[in-house]
Short mmCIF file of C-alpha atoms in Angstrom, two decimals:
data_model
loop_
_atom_site.label_atom_id
_atom_site.label_comp_id
_atom_site.label_asym_id
_atom_site.label_seq_id
_atom_site.Cartn_x
_atom_site.Cartn_y
_atom_site.Cartn_z
CA MET A 190 39.53 66.89 -5.37
CA LYS A 191 37.95 64.03 -3.42
CA PHE A 192 38.65 63.19 0.20
CA LYS A 193 37.47 60.46 2.53
CA VAL A 194 35.59 61.55 5.64
CA VAL A 195 34.72 59.71 8.83
CA LEU A 196 31.07 60.07 9.79
CA GLU A 197 29.95 58.99 13.25
CA ARG A 198 26.55 58.97 14.82
CA GLU A 199 26.70 60.31 18.36
CA SER A 200 24.63 59.07 21.35
CA ASP A 201 22.30 62.06 21.07
CA GLY A 202 21.46 61.11 17.40
CA ARG A 203 23.52 63.93 15.85
CA TYR A 204 26.45 63.21 13.50
CA SER A 205 30.09 64.30 13.76
CA VAL A 206 32.39 64.13 10.76
CA HIS A 207 36.07 64.76 10.11
CA CYS A 208 38.53 64.50 7.21
CA PRO A 209 41.72 62.66 8.18
CA ALA A 210 43.64 64.17 5.23
CA LEU A 211 42.88 67.67 6.45
CA PRO A 212 43.96 67.74 10.11
CA GLY A 213 41.55 69.69 12.32
CA CYS A 214 38.85 69.81 9.64
CA VAL A 215 35.75 68.70 11.57
CA SER A 216 32.05 69.43 11.58
CA CYS A 217 28.74 68.05 12.69
CA GLY A 218 25.03 68.13 11.95
CA ASP A 219 21.64 67.08 13.21
CA THR A 220 21.23 64.67 10.28
CA ARG A 221 23.65 62.67 8.14
CA ASP A 222 22.98 64.94 5.15
CA GLU A 223 23.46 68.10 7.14
CA ALA A 224 26.81 66.82 8.59
CA LEU A 225 28.03 65.97 5.07
CA ARG A 226 26.98 69.37 3.74
CA ASN A 227 28.76 71.02 6.69
CA ILE A 228 32.01 69.09 6.25
CA HIS A 229 31.97 69.91 2.51
CA GLU A 230 31.84 73.59 3.37
CA ALA A 231 34.55 73.16 6.03
CA MET A 232 36.81 71.36 3.56
CA GLU A 233 36.31 74.07 0.93
CA LEU A 234 37.28 76.72 3.47
CA TYR A 235 40.24 74.72 4.71
CA ILE A 236 41.62 74.38 1.16
CA GLU A 237 40.87 78.02 0.41
CA THR A 238 42.86 79.05 3.49
CA LEU A 239 45.84 76.93 2.39
CA ARG A 240 45.75 78.65 -1.00
CA GLU A 241 45.60 82.11 0.55
CA ARG A 242 48.54 81.33 2.80
CA GLY A 243 50.57 79.85 -0.05
CA GLN A 244 50.73 76.47 1.70
CA PRO A 245 50.82 73.23 -0.31
CA LEU A 246 47.51 71.59 -1.05
CA PRO A 247 47.01 67.94 -0.25
CA SER A 248 47.41 66.00 -3.42
CA SER A 249 45.40 62.96 -2.40
CA ASP A 250 44.20 61.20 0.69
CA ALA A 251 45.33 57.87 -0.79
CA GLU A 252 48.08 57.72 1.80
CA ILE A 253 45.60 58.05 4.62
CA GLU A 254 44.66 54.59 5.83
CA ILE A 255 41.43 54.25 7.75
CA GLU A 256 41.07 50.99 9.54
CA GLU A 257 38.26 49.97 11.82
CA VAL A 258 39.36 47.77 14.73
CA GLU A 259 37.80 46.72 18.01
CA VAL A 260 39.90 47.37 21.12
CA PRO A 261 38.89 45.47 24.18
CA VAL A 262 38.87 47.58 27.35
#
């Protein structure tokens, strides 16, 4: 299974990352690579938990639309 993730660099230089197709599946890391490793592990645990609970697995994140827009404030 493959999922898109959103990776953001924070003001302190660390990275936060989340997977829109897996609500609540978030992680972070001191480096980009560490954040991606951490979200990979979080996603595996998320999917494992769904299986253990007999809940349906997400089939694809193709329906998740990620759009970057600027919002003036």
